[in-house]
């Protein structure tokens, strides 16, 4: 039936009541404009109290996501697509972003932290699905600071109560080395530098495992260690053509960035290989250095476990056993003492067997030098005057008190003689 009023669109007065899904609405019969919206009760409490709820409130149309959150969700999806992650990973990362954004501390954070939050949600998702992705890769894609990223990452893991497994180093080696541009000939890669992918991955994995066994991985970033191991594996497969190639040129040929500590990790790996070469019989006659030992990496890795046990000792058990045996031999006859002395002391320094290095982390073998502050300069010289009240505090026996009184009387007498009235 017609109702009073005018249509806001066409100005017609032909307004009728229309029942839409049991809702009473006022509709313009000329243009179809809904002039007034119906009401709808949604809960038992609303119906019991006779409170009516509008249709838009009942459907949640007014609950809109903020622009900042919408932008973050788009960034999460874009990052997942750039990394070519499965669609299930994208859904999980979006869910983590929405959960984190509900916390007031995240909503009120600076824009830089919200940008980092995008990468943290993607990285957590990849770690939970055992997908090899490093924190450095995400920081490079987002142009984010590594310290800010790591701090936000730990905060989100604790805030959401997530269980994030550690990164599998073997999977990371395979993924990282597969991106190297050294497995097929190209104008930028000479033929002598092209290498078989499977051979290079196999030897790189063995070198990374060696680094792990000798404490070169613990507490370090993985990419510098993998870069150094890949470079040594690549050199050792054809040393005659590749020993002159530097680490920086290798990374340039492979089209990867050179991580800053990779040179230090390379020197540490070479030092370990030299220690192992000293224990291999057919290499003891050669004067190997950090350059020539690369030619024998294949032999060293073949006997890796035995050479590591001989070159490094884990603890003091072997040392104590050797000292005990030496003590027992020295307690024998004089001839035994002479044999011990001649076997250990009479040999020149170059012929003496090298003592095994403890198998400890580098930070314990070479602890950082701590600069201690200089001691405070004392202003006490010993010539200061001591008052009588201070002296009386140190008197204990009656004899000390008598001696102190005699000294005071003698001093008073000396003063009276030198200063007569």
mmCIF file of C-alpha atoms in Angstrom:
data_model
loop_
_atom_site.group_PDB
_atom_site.id
_atom_site.type_symbol
_atom_site.label_atom_id
_atom_site.label_comp_id
_atom_site.label_asym_id
_atom_site.label_seq_id
_atom_site.Cartn_x
_atom_site.Cartn_y
_atom_site.Cartn_z
ATOM 1 C CA UNK A 1 0.000 0.000 0.000
ATOM 2 C CA UNK A 2 1.242 3.536 -0.671
ATOM 3 C CA UNK A 3 2.994 5.316 2.155
ATOM 4 C CA UNK A 4 3.821 8.962 2.918
ATOM 5 C CA UNK A 5 7.072 10.674 1.931
ATOM 6 C CA UNK A 6 9.140 11.035 -1.201
ATOM 7 C CA UNK A 7 11.725 8.794 -2.849
ATOM 8 C CA UNK A 8 15.237 10.237 -2.371
ATOM 9 C CA UNK A 9 16.264 9.157 -5.881
ATOM 10 C CA UNK A 10 13.388 10.047 -8.188
ATOM 11 C CA UNK A 11 11.190 12.149 -5.888
ATOM 12 C CA UNK A 12 8.135 9.971 -6.474
ATOM 13 C CA UNK A 13 5.511 9.645 -3.761
ATOM 14 C CA UNK A 14 4.584 6.109 -4.821
ATOM 15 C CA UNK A 15 6.128 4.328 -1.843
ATOM 16 C CA UNK A 16 4.847 0.893 -0.922
ATOM 17 C CA UNK A 17 5.619 -1.580 1.852
ATOM 18 C CA UNK A 18 7.304 -4.740 0.636
ATOM 19 C CA UNK A 19 7.972 -7.879 2.646
ATOM 20 C CA UNK A 20 11.502 -9.161 1.904
ATOM 21 C CA UNK A 21 12.389 -12.342 3.791
ATOM 22 C CA UNK A 22 9.845 -11.442 6.490
ATOM 23 C CA UNK A 23 11.273 -7.926 6.760
ATOM 24 C CA UNK A 24 9.055 -4.896 6.299
ATOM 25 C CA UNK A 25 10.682 -2.459 3.846
ATOM 26 C CA UNK A 26 9.445 0.761 2.226
ATOM 27 C CA UNK A 27 10.198 0.644 -1.543
ATOM 28 C CA UNK A 28 9.600 3.154 -4.340
ATOM 29 C CA UNK A 29 7.312 1.548 -6.934
ATOM 30 C CA UNK A 30 8.653 3.783 -9.737
ATOM 31 C CA UNK A 31 12.428 3.267 -9.462
ATOM 32 C CA UNK A 32 12.723 0.382 -6.962
ATOM 33 C CA UNK A 33 14.775 2.293 -4.390
ATOM 34 C CA UNK A 34 14.644 0.905 -0.829
ATOM 35 C CA UNK A 35 13.730 3.918 1.223
ATOM 36 C CA UNK A 36 13.686 2.311 4.694
ATOM 37 C CA UNK A 37 15.376 -0.896 5.790
ATOM 38 C CA UNK A 38 13.623 -3.614 7.720
ATOM 39 C CA UNK A 39 14.675 -4.955 11.083
ATOM 40 C CA UNK A 40 15.700 -8.447 12.143
ATOM 41 C CA UNK A 41 16.151 -10.129 15.508
ATOM 42 C CA UNK A 42 19.127 -12.485 15.616
ATOM 43 C CA UNK A 43 19.538 -13.880 19.145
ATOM 44 C CA UNK A 44 17.304 -15.213 21.843
ATOM 45 C CA UNK A 45 18.342 -12.417 24.184
ATOM 46 C CA UNK A 46 17.378 -9.795 21.609
ATOM 47 C CA UNK A 47 14.015 -11.448 21.049
ATOM 48 C CA UNK A 48 13.384 -11.799 24.763
ATOM 49 C CA UNK A 49 14.070 -8.119 25.344
ATOM 50 C CA UNK A 50 12.175 -7.140 22.183
ATOM 51 C CA UNK A 51 15.255 -5.434 20.726
ATOM 52 C CA UNK A 52 15.321 -5.202 16.973
ATOM 53 C CA UNK A 53 18.581 -5.412 14.985
ATOM 54 C CA UNK A 54 18.972 -3.934 11.523
ATOM 55 C CA UNK A 55 19.809 -6.181 8.613
ATOM 56 C CA UNK A 56 23.263 -4.629 8.046
ATOM 57 C CA UNK A 57 24.216 -5.200 11.683
ATOM 58 C CA UNK A 58 22.986 -8.779 11.604
ATOM 59 C CA UNK A 59 25.172 -9.605 8.590
ATOM 60 C CA UNK A 60 28.283 -7.802 9.870
ATOM 61 C CA UNK A 61 28.537 -5.528 6.854
ATOM 62 C CA UNK A 62 29.826 -2.669 9.000
ATOM 63 C CA UNK A 63 32.757 -4.719 10.419
ATOM 64 C CA UNK A 64 35.359 -3.551 7.931
ATOM 65 C CA UNK A 65 39.071 -4.349 8.047
ATOM 66 C CA UNK A 66 41.368 -1.369 8.488
ATOM 67 C CA UNK A 67 43.455 -0.168 5.591
ATOM 68 C CA UNK A 68 46.684 -1.083 7.367
ATOM 69 C CA UNK A 69 45.530 -4.659 7.886
ATOM 70 C CA UNK A 70 44.272 -4.927 4.310
ATOM 71 C CA UNK A 71 47.632 -3.753 3.032
ATOM 72 C CA UNK A 72 49.432 -6.278 5.241
ATOM 73 C CA UNK A 73 47.248 -9.139 4.026
ATOM 74 C CA UNK A 74 47.962 -8.196 0.418
ATOM 75 C CA UNK A 75 51.687 -8.128 1.206
ATOM 76 C CA UNK A 76 51.500 -11.609 2.736
ATOM 77 C CA UNK A 77 49.822 -13.003 -0.374
ATOM 78 C CA UNK A 78 52.255 -11.213 -2.689
ATOM 79 C CA UNK A 79 55.277 -12.539 -0.790
ATOM 80 C CA UNK A 80 53.932 -16.097 -0.937
ATOM 81 C CA UNK A 81 53.453 -15.788 -4.689
ATOM 82 C CA UNK A 82 56.931 -14.346 -5.194
ATOM 83 C CA UNK A 83 58.375 -17.330 -3.315
ATOM 84 C CA UNK A 84 56.062 -19.669 -5.313
ATOM 85 C CA UNK A 85 54.659 -21.278 -2.179
ATOM 86 C CA UNK A 86 51.662 -23.646 -2.276
ATOM 87 C CA UNK A 87 48.214 -22.156 -1.740
ATOM 88 C CA UNK A 88 47.887 -23.880 1.643
ATOM 89 C CA UNK A 89 50.974 -21.983 2.849
ATOM 90 C CA UNK A 90 49.361 -18.705 1.805
ATOM 91 C CA UNK A 91 46.192 -19.438 3.784
ATOM 92 C CA UNK A 92 48.196 -20.348 6.890
ATOM 93 C CA UNK A 93 50.358 -17.219 6.665
ATOM 94 C CA UNK A 94 47.269 -15.022 6.259
ATOM 95 C CA UNK A 95 45.675 -16.659 9.313
ATOM 96 C CA UNK A 96 48.813 -16.013 11.400
ATOM 97 C CA UNK A 97 48.852 -12.370 10.283
ATOM 98 C CA UNK A 98 45.224 -11.917 11.305
ATOM 99 C CA UNK A 99 45.854 -13.525 14.698
ATOM 100 C CA UNK A 100 48.880 -11.339 15.348
ATOM 101 C CA UNK A 101 47.032 -8.195 14.252
ATOM 102 C CA UNK A 102 44.363 -8.725 16.926
ATOM 103 C CA UNK A 103 46.904 -7.865 19.631
ATOM 104 C CA UNK A 104 46.983 -4.214 20.558
ATOM 105 C CA UNK A 105 50.790 -4.136 20.643
ATOM 106 C CA UNK A 106 50.959 -5.123 16.973
ATOM 107 C CA UNK A 107 48.197 -2.759 15.857
ATOM 108 C CA UNK A 108 49.913 0.171 17.568
ATOM 109 C CA UNK A 109 53.393 -0.743 16.285
ATOM 110 C CA UNK A 110 55.352 1.324 13.793
ATOM 111 C CA UNK A 111 55.026 0.751 10.069
ATOM 112 C CA UNK A 112 58.474 -0.834 9.907
ATOM 113 C CA UNK A 113 57.443 -3.542 12.349
ATOM 114 C CA UNK A 114 54.202 -4.204 10.469
ATOM 115 C CA UNK A 115 56.193 -4.665 7.263
ATOM 116 C CA UNK A 116 58.467 -7.137 9.064
ATOM 117 C CA UNK A 117 55.420 -8.945 10.464
ATOM 118 C CA UNK A 118 54.503 -9.951 6.901
ATOM 119 C CA UNK A 119 57.783 -11.815 6.454
ATOM 120 C CA UNK A 120 57.620 -13.361 9.937
ATOM 121 C CA UNK A 121 54.246 -14.992 9.228
ATOM 122 C CA UNK A 122 55.512 -16.392 5.917
ATOM 123 C CA UNK A 123 58.754 -17.654 7.497
ATOM 124 C CA UNK A 124 56.902 -19.362 10.365
ATOM 125 C CA UNK A 125 54.607 -21.089 7.879
ATOM 126 C CA UNK A 126 57.560 -22.339 5.821
ATOM 127 C CA UNK A 127 59.398 -23.622 8.892
ATOM 128 C CA UNK A 128 56.329 -25.528 10.086
ATOM 129 C CA UNK A 129 55.971 -27.180 6.663
ATOM 130 C CA UNK A 130 59.725 -27.948 6.485
ATOM 131 C CA UNK A 131 60.114 -25.611 3.513
ATOM 132 C CA UNK A 132 63.749 -24.409 3.268
ATOM 133 C CA UNK A 133 63.623 -20.632 3.619
ATOM 134 C CA UNK A 134 66.108 -18.494 5.513
ATOM 135 C CA UNK A 135 65.587 -15.315 7.447
ATOM 136 C CA UNK A 136 68.169 -13.571 5.294
ATOM 137 C CA UNK A 137 66.221 -14.345 2.116
ATOM 138 C CA UNK A 138 63.035 -12.806 3.514
ATOM 139 C CA UNK A 139 64.933 -9.744 4.762
ATOM 140 C CA UNK A 140 66.435 -9.264 1.304
ATOM 141 C CA UNK A 141 63.004 -9.410 -0.332
ATOM 142 C CA UNK A 142 61.459 -6.979 2.146
ATOM 143 C CA UNK A 143 64.527 -4.720 2.482
ATOM 144 C CA UNK A 144 64.226 -5.264 6.234
ATOM 145 C CA UNK A 145 66.826 -4.980 8.968
ATOM 146 C CA UNK A 146 67.901 -8.416 10.218
ATOM 147 C CA UNK A 147 67.954 -7.427 13.896
ATOM 148 C CA UNK A 148 64.449 -5.951 13.737
ATOM 149 C CA UNK A 149 63.220 -9.026 11.847
ATOM 150 C CA UNK A 150 64.684 -11.540 14.301
ATOM 151 C CA UNK A 151 63.272 -9.655 17.290
ATOM 152 C CA UNK A 152 59.797 -9.470 15.742
ATOM 153 C CA UNK A 153 60.002 -13.140 14.757
ATOM 154 C CA UNK A 154 60.691 -14.252 18.337
ATOM 155 C CA UNK A 155 57.937 -11.953 19.628
ATOM 156 C CA UNK A 156 55.315 -13.400 17.257
ATOM 157 C CA UNK A 157 56.294 -16.992 18.040
ATOM 158 C CA UNK A 158 55.902 -16.294 21.765
ATOM 159 C CA UNK A 159 52.788 -14.171 21.347
ATOM 160 C CA UNK A 160 50.892 -16.798 19.336
ATOM 161 C CA UNK A 161 52.336 -19.771 21.255
ATOM 162 C CA UNK A 162 53.560 -21.495 18.092
ATOM 163 C CA UNK A 163 55.817 -24.534 17.809
ATOM 164 C CA UNK A 164 58.354 -23.729 15.086
ATOM 165 C CA UNK A 165 60.901 -26.484 14.252
ATOM 166 C CA UNK A 166 64.494 -25.649 13.427
ATOM 167 C CA UNK A 167 65.675 -25.424 9.843
ATOM 168 C CA UNK A 168 66.918 -28.622 8.191
ATOM 169 C CA UNK A 169 70.427 -27.842 6.966
ATOM 170 C CA UNK A 170 70.492 -30.552 4.274
ATOM 171 C CA UNK A 171 67.312 -29.260 2.627
ATOM 172 C CA UNK A 172 68.668 -25.726 2.763
ATOM 173 C CA UNK A 173 71.883 -26.835 1.019
ATOM 174 C CA UNK A 174 69.929 -28.458 -1.803
ATOM 175 C CA UNK A 175 67.650 -25.471 -2.282
ATOM 176 C CA UNK A 176 70.398 -22.860 -2.046
ATOM 177 C CA UNK A 177 72.868 -24.634 -4.337
ATOM 178 C CA UNK A 178 70.199 -25.376 -6.939
ATOM 179 C CA UNK A 179 69.949 -21.651 -7.636
ATOM 180 C CA UNK A 180 73.621 -21.433 -8.647
ATOM 181 C CA UNK A 181 74.281 -20.625 -12.285
ATOM 182 C CA UNK A 182 77.087 -23.160 -12.671
ATOM 183 C CA UNK A 183 75.341 -26.245 -13.960
ATOM 184 C CA UNK A 184 75.033 -25.341 -17.627
ATOM 185 C CA UNK A 185 77.261 -23.502 -20.069
ATOM 186 C CA UNK A 186 76.433 -19.872 -20.790
ATOM 187 C CA UNK A 187 78.272 -16.839 -22.177
ATOM 188 C CA UNK A 188 79.028 -15.643 -18.627
ATOM 189 C CA UNK A 189 80.275 -19.058 -17.358
ATOM 190 C CA UNK A 190 83.349 -20.611 -19.069
ATOM 191 C CA UNK A 191 83.109 -24.352 -19.850
ATOM 192 C CA UNK A 192 85.868 -25.237 -17.359
ATOM 193 C CA UNK A 193 83.768 -23.751 -14.548
ATOM 194 C CA UNK A 194 80.607 -25.710 -15.355
ATOM 195 C CA UNK A 195 80.010 -28.572 -12.895
ATOM 196 C CA UNK A 196 77.637 -31.498 -12.529
ATOM 197 C CA UNK A 197 74.882 -30.614 -10.086
ATOM 198 C CA UNK A 198 74.670 -33.960 -8.279
ATOM 199 C CA UNK A 199 78.434 -34.220 -7.709
ATOM 200 C CA UNK A 200 78.595 -30.697 -6.374
ATOM 201 C CA UNK A 201 75.612 -31.174 -4.038
ATOM 202 C CA UNK A 202 76.990 -34.460 -2.687
ATOM 203 C CA UNK A 203 80.400 -33.008 -1.829
ATOM 204 C CA UNK A 204 78.902 -29.807 -0.434
ATOM 205 C CA UNK A 205 76.706 -31.823 1.915
ATOM 206 C CA UNK A 206 79.744 -33.757 3.166
ATOM 207 C CA UNK A 207 81.656 -30.531 3.831
ATOM 208 C CA UNK A 208 78.692 -28.996 5.657
ATOM 209 C CA UNK A 209 78.420 -32.139 7.810
ATOM 210 C CA UNK A 210 82.150 -31.850 8.557
ATOM 211 C CA UNK A 211 81.652 -28.226 9.569
ATOM 212 C CA UNK A 212 78.787 -29.299 11.824
ATOM 213 C CA UNK A 213 80.917 -31.991 13.493
ATOM 214 C CA UNK A 214 83.713 -29.497 14.213
ATOM 215 C CA UNK A 215 81.496 -26.763 15.726
ATOM 216 C CA UNK A 216 81.664 -24.418 12.735
ATOM 217 C CA UNK A 217 77.875 -24.273 12.301
ATOM 218 C CA UNK A 218 76.576 -23.883 15.844
ATOM 219 C CA UNK A 219 75.539 -20.313 16.561
ATOM 220 C CA UNK A 220 76.406 -19.162 13.044
ATOM 221 C CA UNK A 221 74.294 -18.072 10.117
ATOM 222 C CA UNK A 222 73.860 -21.002 7.703
ATOM 223 C CA UNK A 223 74.347 -19.248 4.349
ATOM 224 C CA UNK A 224 78.008 -18.199 4.883
ATOM 225 C CA UNK A 225 78.909 -21.757 5.911
ATOM 226 C CA UNK A 226 77.095 -23.237 2.908
ATOM 227 C CA UNK A 227 78.696 -20.714 0.549
ATOM 228 C CA UNK A 228 82.196 -21.598 1.798
ATOM 229 C CA UNK A 229 81.486 -25.338 1.593
ATOM 230 C CA UNK A 230 80.072 -25.013 -1.924
ATOM 231 C CA UNK A 231 83.127 -23.068 -3.060
ATOM 232 C CA UNK A 232 85.514 -25.742 -1.700
ATOM 233 C CA UNK A 233 83.445 -28.546 -3.234
ATOM 234 C CA UNK A 234 83.447 -26.789 -6.587
ATOM 235 C CA UNK A 235 87.215 -26.209 -6.455
ATOM 236 C CA UNK A 236 88.073 -29.754 -5.363
ATOM 237 C CA UNK A 237 86.219 -31.383 -8.276
ATOM 238 C CA UNK A 238 88.596 -29.766 -10.823
ATOM 239 C CA UNK A 239 91.409 -28.140 -8.820
ATOM 240 C CA UNK A 240 93.783 -27.665 -11.765
ATOM 241 C CA UNK A 241 91.435 -25.140 -13.419
ATOM 242 C CA UNK A 242 89.722 -23.606 -10.392
ATOM 243 C CA UNK A 243 92.326 -22.998 -7.671
ATOM 244 C CA UNK A 244 93.031 -19.554 -9.108
ATOM 245 C CA UNK A 245 89.366 -18.533 -8.796
ATOM 246 C CA UNK A 246 88.569 -16.477 -5.702
ATOM 247 C CA UNK A 247 85.476 -16.751 -3.540
ATOM 248 C CA UNK A 248 84.180 -13.377 -4.716
ATOM 249 C CA UNK A 249 84.512 -14.344 -8.387
ATOM 250 C CA UNK A 250 82.856 -17.696 -7.691
ATOM 251 C CA UNK A 251 79.803 -15.969 -6.205
ATOM 252 C CA UNK A 252 79.696 -13.603 -9.164
ATOM 253 C CA UNK A 253 79.775 -16.533 -11.613
ATOM 254 C CA UNK A 254 77.082 -18.356 -9.624
ATOM 255 C CA UNK A 255 74.948 -15.180 -9.564
ATOM 256 C CA UNK A 256 74.584 -15.179 -5.763
ATOM 257 C CA UNK A 257 75.458 -12.581 -3.153
ATOM 258 C CA UNK A 258 78.639 -13.050 -1.132
ATOM 259 C CA UNK A 259 77.683 -13.161 2.573
ATOM 260 C CA UNK A 260 79.991 -11.112 4.744
ATOM 261 C CA UNK A 261 81.348 -13.864 7.111
ATOM 262 C CA UNK A 262 81.797 -16.417 4.279
ATOM 263 C CA UNK A 263 85.527 -15.646 4.006
ATOM 264 C CA UNK A 264 86.004 -16.380 7.728
ATOM 265 C CA UNK A 265 84.045 -19.638 7.452
ATOM 266 C CA UNK A 266 86.222 -20.603 4.467
ATOM 267 C CA UNK A 267 89.432 -20.122 6.458
ATOM 268 C CA UNK A 268 88.030 -22.154 9.363
ATOM 269 C CA UNK A 269 87.075 -25.014 7.049
ATOM 270 C CA UNK A 270 90.540 -25.000 5.484
ATOM 271 C CA UNK A 271 92.138 -25.117 8.952
ATOM 272 C CA UNK A 272 90.060 -28.181 9.820
ATOM 273 C CA UNK A 273 91.056 -29.887 6.571
ATOM 274 C CA UNK A 274 94.742 -29.197 7.262
ATOM 275 C CA UNK A 275 94.471 -30.753 10.731
ATOM 276 C CA UNK A 276 92.878 -33.827 9.179
ATOM 277 C CA UNK A 277 95.558 -34.033 6.469
ATOM 278 C CA UNK A 278 98.250 -34.231 9.163
ATOM 279 C CA UNK A 279 96.703 -37.519 10.326
ATOM 280 C CA UNK A 280 96.442 -39.138 6.884
ATOM 281 C CA UNK A 281 99.457 -41.369 6.206
ATOM 282 C CA UNK A 282 100.081 -40.626 2.516
ATOM 283 C CA UNK A 283 99.642 -36.883 3.015
ATOM 284 C CA UNK A 284 102.078 -36.510 5.921
ATOM 285 C CA UNK A 285 105.069 -36.413 3.563
ATOM 286 C CA UNK A 286 103.579 -33.475 1.649
ATOM 287 C CA UNK A 287 103.919 -29.910 2.820
ATOM 288 C CA UNK A 288 100.304 -28.893 2.415
ATOM 289 C CA UNK A 289 98.928 -25.436 2.883
ATOM 290 C CA UNK A 290 95.442 -23.966 2.699
ATOM 291 C CA UNK A 291 95.656 -23.864 -1.078
ATOM 292 C CA UNK A 292 97.109 -27.274 -1.890
ATOM 293 C CA UNK A 293 94.931 -29.147 0.618
ATOM 294 C CA UNK A 294 91.935 -28.483 -1.652
ATOM 295 C CA UNK A 295 93.299 -31.101 -4.090
ATOM 296 C CA UNK A 296 92.911 -33.831 -1.458
ATOM 297 C CA UNK A 297 89.444 -32.984 -0.136
ATOM 298 C CA UNK A 298 88.015 -36.141 -1.712
ATOM 299 C CA UNK A 299 90.420 -38.378 0.249
ATOM 300 C CA UNK A 300 89.878 -36.453 3.455
ATOM 301 C CA UNK A 301 86.096 -36.734 3.219
ATOM 302 C CA UNK A 302 86.324 -40.447 2.449
ATOM 303 C CA UNK A 303 88.015 -41.058 5.829
ATOM 304 C CA UNK A 304 86.292 -38.155 7.574
ATOM 305 C CA UNK A 305 85.114 -39.834 10.780
ATOM 306 C CA UNK A 306 88.466 -41.493 11.554
ATOM 307 C CA UNK A 307 90.492 -38.378 10.804
ATOM 308 C CA UNK A 308 88.273 -36.151 12.932
ATOM 309 C CA UNK A 309 88.726 -38.490 15.917
ATOM 310 C CA UNK A 310 92.502 -38.470 15.447
ATOM 311 C CA UNK A 311 92.882 -34.753 14.780
ATOM 312 C CA UNK A 312 90.556 -33.521 17.509
ATOM 313 C CA UNK A 313 89.923 -34.723 21.014
ATOM 314 C CA UNK A 314 86.615 -34.188 22.772
ATOM 315 C CA UNK A 315 87.479 -33.513 26.403
ATOM 316 C CA UNK A 316 90.392 -34.545 28.606
ATOM 317 C CA UNK A 317 89.854 -38.323 28.842
ATOM 318 C CA UNK A 318 92.513 -39.148 26.250
ATOM 319 C CA UNK A 319 94.895 -36.605 27.735
ATOM 320 C CA UNK A 320 94.511 -38.032 31.231
ATOM 321 C CA UNK A 321 95.040 -41.576 29.923
ATOM 322 C CA UNK A 322 98.242 -40.510 28.169
ATOM 323 C CA UNK A 323 99.552 -38.772 31.288
ATOM 324 C CA UNK A 324 98.798 -41.840 33.374
ATOM 325 C CA UNK A 325 100.643 -44.111 30.973
ATOM 326 C CA UNK A 326 103.623 -41.748 30.900
ATOM 327 C CA UNK A 327 103.679 -41.613 34.702
ATOM 328 C CA UNK A 328 103.689 -45.406 34.950
ATOM 329 C CA UNK A 329 106.554 -45.664 32.504
ATOM 330 C CA UNK A 330 108.540 -43.017 34.347
ATOM 331 C CA UNK A 331 108.176 -44.899 37.640
ATOM 332 C CA UNK A 332 109.996 -47.913 36.153
ATOM 333 C CA UNK A 333 113.779 -48.465 35.949
ATOM 334 C CA UNK A 334 116.193 -45.795 34.842
ATOM 335 C CA UNK A 335 116.325 -47.297 31.359
ATOM 336 C CA UNK A 336 112.588 -46.716 30.990
ATOM 337 C CA UNK A 337 112.998 -43.108 32.064
ATOM 338 C CA UNK A 338 115.722 -42.597 29.515
ATOM 339 C CA UNK A 339 113.517 -44.100 26.796
ATOM 340 C CA UNK A 340 110.658 -41.783 27.707
ATOM 341 C CA UNK A 341 112.944 -38.781 27.739
ATOM 342 C CA UNK A 342 114.552 -39.710 24.441
ATOM 343 C CA UNK A 343 111.165 -40.401 22.798
ATOM 344 C CA UNK A 344 109.502 -37.166 23.884
ATOM 345 C CA UNK A 345 112.185 -34.536 24.496
ATOM 346 C CA UNK A 346 115.171 -35.412 22.306
ATOM 347 C CA UNK A 347 113.140 -35.168 19.082
ATOM 348 C CA UNK A 348 113.365 -31.877 17.195
ATOM 349 C CA UNK A 349 110.274 -29.701 17.205
ATOM 350 C CA UNK A 350 109.427 -30.446 13.577
ATOM 351 C CA UNK A 351 109.417 -34.236 14.221
ATOM 352 C CA UNK A 352 107.320 -34.259 17.389
ATOM 353 C CA UNK A 353 103.693 -35.396 16.901
ATOM 354 C CA UNK A 354 101.269 -32.526 17.098
ATOM 355 C CA UNK A 355 98.981 -32.610 20.103
ATOM 356 C CA UNK A 356 95.327 -32.962 19.168
ATOM 357 C CA UNK A 357 93.235 -29.821 19.311
ATOM 358 C CA UNK A 358 90.221 -29.910 21.658
ATOM 359 C CA UNK A 359 86.940 -30.388 19.829
ATOM 360 C CA UNK A 360 85.304 -27.274 21.217
ATOM 361 C CA UNK A 361 83.431 -24.302 19.750
ATOM 362 C CA UNK A 362 85.683 -21.560 18.346
ATOM 363 C CA UNK A 363 84.413 -19.119 20.955
ATOM 364 C CA UNK A 364 85.903 -21.377 23.673
ATOM 365 C CA UNK A 365 89.171 -22.078 21.864
ATOM 366 C CA UNK A 366 89.757 -18.373 21.230
ATOM 367 C CA UNK A 367 87.625 -16.437 23.702
ATOM 368 C CA UNK A 368 87.108 -12.778 22.886
ATOM 369 C CA UNK A 369 89.437 -10.376 24.612
ATOM 370 C CA UNK A 370 87.689 -8.461 27.332
ATOM 371 C CA UNK A 371 89.164 -5.096 28.133
ATOM 372 C CA UNK A 372 89.089 -4.699 31.902
ATOM 373 C CA UNK A 373 88.726 -1.167 33.204
ATOM 374 C CA UNK A 374 91.857 0.209 34.892
ATOM 375 C CA UNK A 375 91.858 0.055 38.685
ATOM 376 C CA UNK A 376 90.939 3.280 40.410
ATOM 377 C CA UNK A 377 93.909 5.438 41.284
ATOM 378 C CA UNK A 378 94.415 5.478 45.018
ATOM 379 C CA UNK A 379 95.054 8.874 46.587
ATOM 380 C CA UNK A 380 96.358 7.403 49.866
ATOM 381 C CA UNK A 381 100.141 7.920 50.241
ATOM 382 C CA UNK A 382 100.646 6.921 53.889
ATOM 383 C CA UNK A 383 101.797 10.346 54.988
ATOM 384 C CA UNK A 384 98.360 11.576 55.992
ATOM 385 C CA UNK A 385 97.772 12.764 59.586
ATOM 386 C CA UNK A 386 95.688 10.428 61.708
ATOM 387 C CA UNK A 387 93.471 11.978 64.363
ATOM 388 C CA UNK A 388 93.436 10.733 67.921
ATOM 389 C CA UNK A 389 89.838 9.599 67.602
ATOM 390 C CA UNK A 390 90.786 7.315 64.697
ATOM 391 C CA UNK A 391 93.739 5.863 66.584
ATOM 392 C CA UNK A 392 91.583 5.069 69.619
ATOM 393 C CA UNK A 393 89.387 2.879 67.430
ATOM 394 C CA UNK A 394 92.309 0.479 66.858
ATOM 395 C CA UNK A 395 93.430 0.170 70.515
ATOM 396 C CA UNK A 396 92.585 -3.213 71.988
ATOM 397 C CA UNK A 397 94.718 -4.125 75.063
ATOM 398 C CA UNK A 398 95.405 -2.084 78.234
ATOM 399 C CA UNK A 399 99.113 -1.997 77.388
ATOM 400 C CA UNK A 400 98.355 -0.364 74.018
ATOM 401 C CA UNK A 401 96.247 2.263 75.794
ATOM 402 C CA UNK A 402 99.084 3.025 78.273
ATOM 403 C CA UNK A 403 101.627 3.315 75.470
ATOM 404 C CA UNK A 404 99.321 5.657 73.570
ATOM 405 C CA UNK A 405 98.864 7.881 76.665
ATOM 406 C CA UNK A 406 102.654 8.018 77.189
ATOM 407 C CA UNK A 407 103.124 9.017 73.557
ATOM 408 C CA UNK A 408 100.526 11.754 73.895
ATOM 409 C CA UNK A 409 102.203 13.090 77.078
ATOM 410 C CA UNK A 410 105.623 13.071 75.420
ATOM 411 C CA UNK A 411 104.243 14.954 72.424
ATOM 412 C CA UNK A 412 102.641 17.564 74.688
ATOM 413 C CA UNK A 413 105.939 17.984 76.551
ATOM 414 C CA UNK A 414 107.836 18.418 73.303
ATOM 415 C CA UNK A 415 105.372 21.050 72.148
ATOM 416 C CA UNK A 416 105.684 22.981 75.461
ATOM 417 C CA UNK A 417 109.491 23.010 75.191
ATOM 418 C CA UNK A 418 109.521 24.197 71.600
ATOM 419 C CA UNK A 419 106.810 26.834 72.265
ATOM 420 C CA UNK A 420 107.462 28.343 75.748
ATOM 421 C CA UNK A 421 104.818 30.682 77.162
#
